[in-house]
């Protein structure tokens, strides 16, 4: 592929591919945003022009994700990693426990932060199986007195994804959806809180979306630093301090793109079609490629696989790079290969990867 004439086949895990149409619109508006004579990056976050961008993004997210009226939408900073700390800071009082379902590295990081601030415990873990699967719902035993239950909806490193979420009753269910938010419809009403870094399916890095039930907001501790209280951001429409204005603008444009694609039902169908191309290449390879995740737990966002040995993997990745594929290396912690097929990755890129995998197998079998 000629890099001068064509965009790369971008399978990066994050920051990841953005819709070309969104990038082109941002390019057109970059210097003079909608007649203001300024870039959106130069606008005051208190200006009517930016407030319109900000509120439109919130309203479009609420509409597309079918967020009920008793939830707040916040745009924060610090990524999901800061949420790992803010959640127990706000919602894990002394004398209570919080349950964590361990399905990968990001679950581990969230749990470790909670340990610094309170008493978390493991509801279930698939670590002994190298995080190849999501626990069965009937394996999840939590306490009715728990402050909350925490899950990671999609695991980028290991390539697993929850297909169905547990019913936690009166215990708030909190989900890190950083790597699959807006990739499919979700019943938001099952959750006390959903949070996600934007840099995989929603926009560039720098914005963190928090969707939080108003009842949970009321339970938060009050004696916390101002910036670490969810109530601070809720009361100020996420404008307490200067927000990442360009990131919010881009997030709004990505949401507009999802709307134009037909909404989450259409996006979900498209994602299934894309992932199937690559999973079929793995499953039909007679062991030349080996998927990491068990079939019942496979992610539609992060497809992880290995080849017979490290030498063959190095050759595969080197030749893929030469052919214009970007981001196919597995996470540094486990190696192997990974194709991240987020919303903005076009089906043509997945078809090209499938064809490359078939051709590589034929030449190296």
Tab-separated table of C-alpha atoms in Angstrom:
chain	number	residue	atom	x	y	z
A	1	UNK	CA	0.000	0.000	0.000
A	2	UNK	CA	1.320	3.408	-0.889
A	3	UNK	CA	1.405	5.442	2.306
A	4	UNK	CA	1.368	8.674	0.311
A	5	UNK	CA	-1.939	7.911	-1.398
A	6	UNK	CA	-3.906	5.963	1.189
A	7	UNK	CA	-4.550	6.071	4.913
A	8	UNK	CA	-3.046	3.316	7.027
A	9	UNK	CA	-5.017	0.280	8.097
A	10	UNK	CA	-5.194	1.466	11.687
A	11	UNK	CA	-5.766	-1.309	14.247
A	12	UNK	CA	-4.256	0.590	17.180
A	13	UNK	CA	-5.759	-0.223	20.579
A	14	UNK	CA	-5.939	3.424	21.674
A	15	UNK	CA	-5.652	6.172	20.757
A	16	UNK	CA	-7.284	4.517	17.815
A	17	UNK	CA	-8.929	5.147	14.476
A	18	UNK	CA	-11.269	8.099	14.088
A	19	UNK	CA	-13.891	8.364	11.326
A	20	UNK	CA	-12.368	9.939	8.251
A	21	UNK	CA	-15.459	12.098	7.768
A	22	UNK	CA	-15.016	13.523	11.283
A	23	UNK	CA	-11.337	14.260	10.694
A	24	UNK	CA	-12.132	16.015	7.432
A	25	UNK	CA	-14.834	18.146	9.036
A	26	UNK	CA	-12.489	19.077	11.882
A	27	UNK	CA	-9.882	20.006	9.291
A	28	UNK	CA	-12.354	22.322	7.548
A	29	UNK	CA	-13.363	24.006	10.801
A	30	UNK	CA	-9.952	24.037	12.471
A	31	UNK	CA	-8.950	27.642	11.745
A	32	UNK	CA	-12.343	29.332	11.643
A	33	UNK	CA	-14.936	27.499	13.689
A	34	UNK	CA	-18.426	28.263	12.409
A	35	UNK	CA	-17.747	31.885	11.650
A	36	UNK	CA	-16.162	32.790	15.002
A	37	UNK	CA	-12.818	33.656	13.418
A	38	UNK	CA	-11.167	31.291	15.914
A	39	UNK	CA	-10.367	27.621	16.204
A	40	UNK	CA	-12.560	25.641	18.593
A	41	UNK	CA	-9.341	25.219	20.588
A	42	UNK	CA	-9.213	29.007	21.017
A	43	UNK	CA	-12.785	29.491	22.189
A	44	UNK	CA	-13.493	30.313	25.813
A	45	UNK	CA	-15.181	27.393	27.507
A	46	UNK	CA	-17.627	29.969	28.917
A	47	UNK	CA	-18.554	31.296	25.483
A	48	UNK	CA	-21.976	30.638	23.906
A	49	UNK	CA	-20.224	29.034	20.910
A	50	UNK	CA	-18.518	26.400	23.040
A	51	UNK	CA	-21.463	25.878	25.379
A	52	UNK	CA	-23.489	24.951	22.314
A	53	UNK	CA	-20.862	22.364	21.327
A	54	UNK	CA	-20.666	21.053	24.889
A	55	UNK	CA	-24.391	20.695	25.482
A	56	UNK	CA	-25.038	19.259	22.028
A	57	UNK	CA	-22.509	16.494	22.730
A	58	UNK	CA	-24.195	15.672	26.052
A	59	UNK	CA	-27.659	15.619	24.499
A	60	UNK	CA	-26.584	13.510	21.544
A	61	UNK	CA	-24.922	10.986	23.867
A	62	UNK	CA	-28.099	10.782	25.953
A	63	UNK	CA	-30.220	10.197	22.858
A	64	UNK	CA	-27.995	7.649	21.139
A	65	UNK	CA	-27.273	5.631	24.285
A	66	UNK	CA	-30.875	5.894	25.531
A	67	UNK	CA	-29.747	7.336	28.863
A	68	UNK	CA	-32.685	7.755	31.268
A	69	UNK	CA	-33.498	11.170	32.728
A	70	UNK	CA	-32.317	10.158	36.218
A	71	UNK	CA	-28.692	9.999	35.067
A	72	UNK	CA	-26.080	12.727	34.713
A	73	UNK	CA	-23.527	12.846	31.882
A	74	UNK	CA	-20.147	14.282	32.836
A	75	UNK	CA	-17.059	15.047	30.746
A	76	UNK	CA	-13.988	14.651	32.953
A	77	UNK	CA	-10.227	14.352	32.544
A	78	UNK	CA	-7.635	11.884	33.770
A	79	UNK	CA	-8.818	8.863	31.810
A	80	UNK	CA	-10.285	5.690	33.251
A	81	UNK	CA	-7.179	5.465	35.424
A	82	UNK	CA	-8.326	8.420	37.520
A	83	UNK	CA	-11.777	6.859	37.798
A	84	UNK	CA	-10.152	3.812	39.400
A	85	UNK	CA	-9.384	6.121	42.362
A	86	UNK	CA	-12.367	8.475	42.246
A	87	UNK	CA	-14.897	5.663	42.465
A	88	UNK	CA	-13.751	4.269	45.835
A	89	UNK	CA	-13.000	7.799	47.071
A	90	UNK	CA	-16.612	8.798	46.488
A	91	UNK	CA	-18.549	5.576	46.934
A	92	UNK	CA	-16.666	3.194	49.248
A	93	UNK	CA	-17.362	4.296	52.825
A	94	UNK	CA	-15.542	2.967	55.841
A	95	UNK	CA	-17.093	-0.270	57.065
A	96	UNK	CA	-18.373	-1.365	53.655
A	97	UNK	CA	-16.875	-3.539	50.939
A	98	UNK	CA	-16.970	-3.290	47.170
A	99	UNK	CA	-16.895	-6.297	44.857
A	100	UNK	CA	-14.688	-6.467	41.776
A	101	UNK	CA	-14.930	-8.997	38.951
A	102	UNK	CA	-11.409	-9.665	37.713
A	103	UNK	CA	-11.193	-10.184	33.959
A	104	UNK	CA	-7.881	-8.597	32.997
A	105	UNK	CA	-5.199	-6.017	33.608
A	106	UNK	CA	-7.550	-3.034	33.867
A	107	UNK	CA	-9.703	-4.821	36.439
A	108	UNK	CA	-6.505	-5.461	38.399
A	109	UNK	CA	-5.536	-1.785	38.247
A	110	UNK	CA	-8.984	-0.677	39.398
A	111	UNK	CA	-8.842	-3.159	42.285
A	112	UNK	CA	-5.359	-2.023	43.337
A	113	UNK	CA	-6.509	1.599	43.564
A	114	UNK	CA	-9.530	0.569	45.621
A	115	UNK	CA	-7.223	-1.297	48.023
A	116	UNK	CA	-5.513	2.005	48.830
A	117	UNK	CA	-8.816	3.587	49.807
A	118	UNK	CA	-11.019	0.895	51.290
A	119	UNK	CA	-11.872	-2.786	51.354
A	120	UNK	CA	-12.504	-4.315	47.946
A	121	UNK	CA	-12.792	-8.053	47.402
A	122	UNK	CA	-12.778	-10.324	44.365
A	123	UNK	CA	-16.211	-11.588	43.402
A	124	UNK	CA	-14.723	-13.808	40.707
A	125	UNK	CA	-11.558	-14.031	38.637
A	126	UNK	CA	-10.496	-15.772	35.437
A	127	UNK	CA	-6.796	-15.119	36.008
A	128	UNK	CA	-6.054	-18.828	36.465
A	129	UNK	CA	-7.286	-19.317	32.898
A	130	UNK	CA	-5.012	-16.514	31.653
A	131	UNK	CA	-8.059	-14.255	31.379
A	132	UNK	CA	-9.331	-16.190	28.384
A	133	UNK	CA	-12.975	-15.899	29.382
A	134	UNK	CA	-15.647	-13.901	31.183
A	135	UNK	CA	-17.051	-15.587	34.327
A	136	UNK	CA	-20.499	-17.157	34.035
A	137	UNK	CA	-23.199	-15.051	35.643
A	138	UNK	CA	-24.089	-17.840	38.082
A	139	UNK	CA	-20.502	-17.766	39.388
A	140	UNK	CA	-20.882	-14.209	40.660
A	141	UNK	CA	-21.591	-14.178	44.391
A	142	UNK	CA	-21.676	-10.711	45.911
A	143	UNK	CA	-23.109	-9.271	49.110
A	144	UNK	CA	-26.310	-7.265	49.292
A	145	UNK	CA	-24.464	-4.838	51.593
A	146	UNK	CA	-21.705	-4.062	49.073
A	147	UNK	CA	-21.159	-0.401	48.258
A	148	UNK	CA	-20.959	-1.326	44.575
A	149	UNK	CA	-19.970	-4.059	42.124
A	150	UNK	CA	-17.339	-3.202	39.497
A	151	UNK	CA	-16.838	-4.846	36.091
A	152	UNK	CA	-14.754	-4.109	32.998
A	153	UNK	CA	-17.051	-4.597	30.017
A	154	UNK	CA	-14.340	-5.260	27.428
A	155	UNK	CA	-10.755	-6.309	27.999
A	156	UNK	CA	-8.426	-4.833	25.410
A	157	UNK	CA	-5.337	-6.840	26.329
A	158	UNK	CA	-6.924	-10.293	26.412
A	159	UNK	CA	-9.713	-9.776	23.880
A	160	UNK	CA	-12.731	-10.712	26.007
A	161	UNK	CA	-16.084	-8.964	26.367
A	162	UNK	CA	-19.200	-9.304	28.492
A	163	UNK	CA	-22.159	-10.307	26.317
A	164	UNK	CA	-24.582	-10.009	29.249
A	165	UNK	CA	-24.217	-8.084	32.492
A	166	UNK	CA	-25.111	-9.275	36.001
A	167	UNK	CA	-28.232	-8.117	37.762
A	168	UNK	CA	-26.951	-6.660	41.023
A	169	UNK	CA	-30.327	-5.576	42.392
A	170	UNK	CA	-30.029	-2.681	44.831
A	171	UNK	CA	-26.216	-2.757	44.719
A	172	UNK	CA	-24.953	-0.209	42.152
A	173	UNK	CA	-23.235	-1.839	39.174
A	174	UNK	CA	-20.285	0.236	37.950
A	175	UNK	CA	-18.689	-0.548	34.585
A	176	UNK	CA	-15.507	0.553	32.906
A	177	UNK	CA	-16.642	0.635	29.260
A	178	UNK	CA	-13.599	2.422	27.904
A	179	UNK	CA	-13.065	0.058	25.001
A	180	UNK	CA	-16.596	-0.807	23.890
A	181	UNK	CA	-18.872	2.080	24.806
A	182	UNK	CA	-21.181	3.044	21.917
A	183	UNK	CA	-20.259	-0.117	20.010
A	184	UNK	CA	-23.666	-1.699	20.741
A	185	UNK	CA	-26.893	-0.894	22.591
A	186	UNK	CA	-26.702	-1.282	26.387
A	187	UNK	CA	-29.441	-1.049	29.002
A	188	UNK	CA	-28.023	1.891	30.941
A	189	UNK	CA	-30.672	1.530	33.630
A	190	UNK	CA	-28.902	-1.613	34.907
A	191	UNK	CA	-25.929	0.482	35.993
A	192	UNK	CA	-25.235	2.887	38.794
A	193	UNK	CA	-22.375	4.297	36.766
A	194	UNK	CA	-20.638	3.808	33.420
A	195	UNK	CA	-17.307	5.415	32.624
A	196	UNK	CA	-15.084	5.405	29.560
A	197	UNK	CA	-12.015	7.072	28.147
A	198	UNK	CA	-12.930	8.539	24.765
A	199	UNK	CA	-9.837	7.433	22.855
A	200	UNK	CA	-11.166	4.162	21.471
A	201	UNK	CA	-14.746	4.655	20.282
A	202	UNK	CA	-15.678	8.243	21.126
A	203	UNK	CA	-12.907	10.579	20.022
A	204	UNK	CA	-9.337	11.584	20.820
A	205	UNK	CA	-7.618	11.060	24.131
A	206	UNK	CA	-8.213	13.597	26.891
A	207	UNK	CA	-11.939	13.227	27.582
A	208	UNK	CA	-13.503	10.759	30.002
A	209	UNK	CA	-17.250	10.180	29.846
A	210	UNK	CA	-19.063	9.410	33.104
A	211	UNK	CA	-22.729	8.403	33.102
A	212	UNK	CA	-23.950	8.313	36.697
A	213	UNK	CA	-27.277	7.695	38.404
A	214	UNK	CA	-28.448	10.685	40.418
A	215	UNK	CA	-29.191	8.458	43.425
A	216	UNK	CA	-25.573	7.283	43.441
A	217	UNK	CA	-24.378	10.879	43.228
A	218	UNK	CA	-26.277	11.665	46.401
A	219	UNK	CA	-24.488	8.859	48.277
A	220	UNK	CA	-21.003	10.199	47.521
A	221	UNK	CA	-18.719	11.335	50.321
A	222	UNK	CA	-18.562	15.092	50.780
A	223	UNK	CA	-15.178	15.505	52.486
A	224	UNK	CA	-13.005	15.146	49.420
A	225	UNK	CA	-10.797	17.497	47.390
A	226	UNK	CA	-12.996	19.621	45.175
A	227	UNK	CA	-11.826	18.245	41.833
A	228	UNK	CA	-12.228	14.641	43.002
A	229	UNK	CA	-15.915	14.968	43.870
A	230	UNK	CA	-18.406	13.975	41.190
A	231	UNK	CA	-20.821	16.514	42.650
A	232	UNK	CA	-18.440	19.338	41.717
A	233	UNK	CA	-18.661	18.410	38.052
A	234	UNK	CA	-22.370	17.618	38.149
A	235	UNK	CA	-23.273	21.001	39.676
A	236	UNK	CA	-21.156	22.818	37.078
A	237	UNK	CA	-22.164	20.892	33.944
A	238	UNK	CA	-18.560	19.617	33.700
A	239	UNK	CA	-17.362	23.217	33.364
A	240	UNK	CA	-15.967	23.793	36.860
A	241	UNK	CA	-12.507	24.188	35.344
A	242	UNK	CA	-11.302	24.446	31.749
A	243	UNK	CA	-12.371	21.244	29.993
A	244	UNK	CA	-10.602	19.593	27.022
A	245	UNK	CA	-12.562	21.678	24.548
A	246	UNK	CA	-11.203	20.183	21.330
A	247	UNK	CA	-11.731	16.644	22.614
A	248	UNK	CA	-15.355	17.405	23.498
A	249	UNK	CA	-15.889	18.966	20.081
A	250	UNK	CA	-14.484	15.832	18.423
A	251	UNK	CA	-16.561	13.578	20.663
A	252	UNK	CA	-19.678	15.414	19.569
A	253	UNK	CA	-18.752	14.968	15.919
A	254	UNK	CA	-18.096	11.247	16.413
A	255	UNK	CA	-21.537	10.922	18.015
A	256	UNK	CA	-23.019	12.741	15.028
A	257	UNK	CA	-21.251	10.244	12.757
A	258	UNK	CA	-22.734	7.330	14.743
A	259	UNK	CA	-26.166	8.904	14.375
A	260	UNK	CA	-25.691	9.233	10.615
A	261	UNK	CA	-24.648	5.564	10.453
A	262	UNK	CA	-28.039	4.579	11.840
A	263	UNK	CA	-27.351	4.540	15.571
A	264	UNK	CA	-26.099	1.777	17.814
A	265	UNK	CA	-28.128	-1.055	16.278
A	266	UNK	CA	-26.520	-0.406	12.905
A	267	UNK	CA	-23.076	0.119	14.417
A	268	UNK	CA	-23.338	-3.155	16.370
A	269	UNK	CA	-24.252	-5.109	13.227
A	270	UNK	CA	-21.338	-3.548	11.372
A	271	UNK	CA	-18.947	-4.419	14.197
A	272	UNK	CA	-20.117	-8.036	14.176
A	273	UNK	CA	-19.481	-8.262	10.431
A	274	UNK	CA	-15.988	-6.793	10.787
A	275	UNK	CA	-14.964	-9.075	13.641
A	276	UNK	CA	-16.330	-12.167	11.907
A	277	UNK	CA	-13.980	-11.661	8.971
A	278	UNK	CA	-10.943	-11.949	11.218
A	279	UNK	CA	-12.280	-14.596	13.579
A	280	UNK	CA	-13.163	-16.771	10.573
A	281	UNK	CA	-9.578	-16.461	9.337
A	282	UNK	CA	-8.405	-17.655	12.759
A	283	UNK	CA	-10.936	-20.483	13.119
A	284	UNK	CA	-10.452	-21.805	9.590
A	285	UNK	CA	-6.648	-21.822	9.807
A	286	UNK	CA	-6.342	-25.346	11.283
A	287	UNK	CA	-4.267	-24.026	14.162
A	288	UNK	CA	-1.981	-21.729	12.182
A	289	UNK	CA	-3.589	-18.864	14.110
A	290	UNK	CA	-4.842	-19.412	17.650
A	291	UNK	CA	-7.335	-17.080	19.300
A	292	UNK	CA	-6.670	-16.212	22.931
A	293	UNK	CA	-10.269	-15.732	24.110
A	294	UNK	CA	-12.712	-18.611	24.371
A	295	UNK	CA	-15.392	-18.362	21.658
A	296	UNK	CA	-18.177	-17.535	24.138
A	297	UNK	CA	-16.219	-14.556	25.517
A	298	UNK	CA	-14.742	-13.099	22.350
A	299	UNK	CA	-14.542	-9.353	22.017
A	300	UNK	CA	-15.881	-7.572	18.950
A	301	UNK	CA	-13.457	-4.740	19.650
A	302	UNK	CA	-10.093	-6.446	20.293
A	303	UNK	CA	-9.234	-9.656	18.461
A	304	UNK	CA	-6.239	-11.356	20.075
A	305	UNK	CA	-4.341	-14.272	18.586
A	306	UNK	CA	-0.962	-15.988	18.399
A	307	UNK	CA	0.997	-17.917	15.813
A	308	UNK	CA	2.975	-21.130	16.291
A	309	UNK	CA	6.116	-19.484	17.637
A	310	UNK	CA	7.709	-16.115	18.337
A	311	UNK	CA	9.791	-16.163	15.160
A	312	UNK	CA	6.710	-16.623	12.976
A	313	UNK	CA	4.875	-13.890	14.877
A	314	UNK	CA	7.758	-11.470	14.290
A	315	UNK	CA	7.674	-12.277	10.586
A	316	UNK	CA	3.895	-11.820	10.459
A	317	UNK	CA	4.059	-8.445	12.200
A	318	UNK	CA	6.984	-7.227	10.080
A	319	UNK	CA	5.282	-8.130	6.819
A	320	UNK	CA	1.977	-6.699	8.015
A	321	UNK	CA	3.687	-3.407	8.800
A	322	UNK	CA	5.263	-3.408	5.356
A	323	UNK	CA	1.786	-3.918	3.864
A	324	UNK	CA	0.401	-0.845	5.664
A	325	UNK	CA	-1.141	-2.399	8.776
A	326	UNK	CA	-0.596	-0.465	11.997
A	327	UNK	CA	-1.058	-1.542	15.606
A	328	UNK	CA	-1.201	-5.339	15.257
A	329	UNK	CA	1.304	-6.043	18.023
A	330	UNK	CA	-0.225	-7.542	21.126
A	331	UNK	CA	0.037	-5.642	24.400
A	332	UNK	CA	3.582	-5.498	25.717
A	333	UNK	CA	2.541	-7.474	28.816
A	334	UNK	CA	1.504	-10.622	26.916
A	335	UNK	CA	2.797	-10.329	23.349
A	336	UNK	CA	1.096	-12.059	20.445
A	337	UNK	CA	-1.063	-10.149	17.971
A	338	UNK	CA	-4.117	-7.957	18.365
A	339	UNK	CA	-6.449	-6.282	15.891
A	340	UNK	CA	-8.586	-3.559	17.462
A	341	UNK	CA	-11.681	-3.155	15.323
A	342	UNK	CA	-13.373	-0.179	16.962
A	343	UNK	CA	-16.335	1.626	15.421
A	344	UNK	CA	-14.268	3.838	13.132
A	345	UNK	CA	-12.200	0.997	11.645
A	346	UNK	CA	-13.753	0.493	8.185
A	347	UNK	CA	-14.779	-2.944	6.996
A	348	UNK	CA	-12.320	-2.568	4.104
A	349	UNK	CA	-9.455	-2.594	6.613
A	350	UNK	CA	-10.775	-5.816	8.163
A	351	UNK	CA	-11.186	-7.392	4.736
A	352	UNK	CA	-7.619	-6.411	3.894
A	353	UNK	CA	-6.336	-7.936	7.147
A	354	UNK	CA	-8.303	-11.135	6.533
A	355	UNK	CA	-6.804	-11.409	3.049
A	356	UNK	CA	-3.313	-10.741	4.394
A	357	UNK	CA	-3.736	-13.436	7.065
A	358	UNK	CA	-4.894	-16.002	4.502
A	359	UNK	CA	-2.031	-15.136	2.165
A	360	UNK	CA	0.542	-15.264	4.965
A	361	UNK	CA	-0.720	-18.659	6.066
A	362	UNK	CA	-0.541	-20.032	2.553
A	363	UNK	CA	3.050	-18.851	2.128
A	364	UNK	CA	4.257	-20.044	5.543
A	365	UNK	CA	2.457	-23.328	6.125
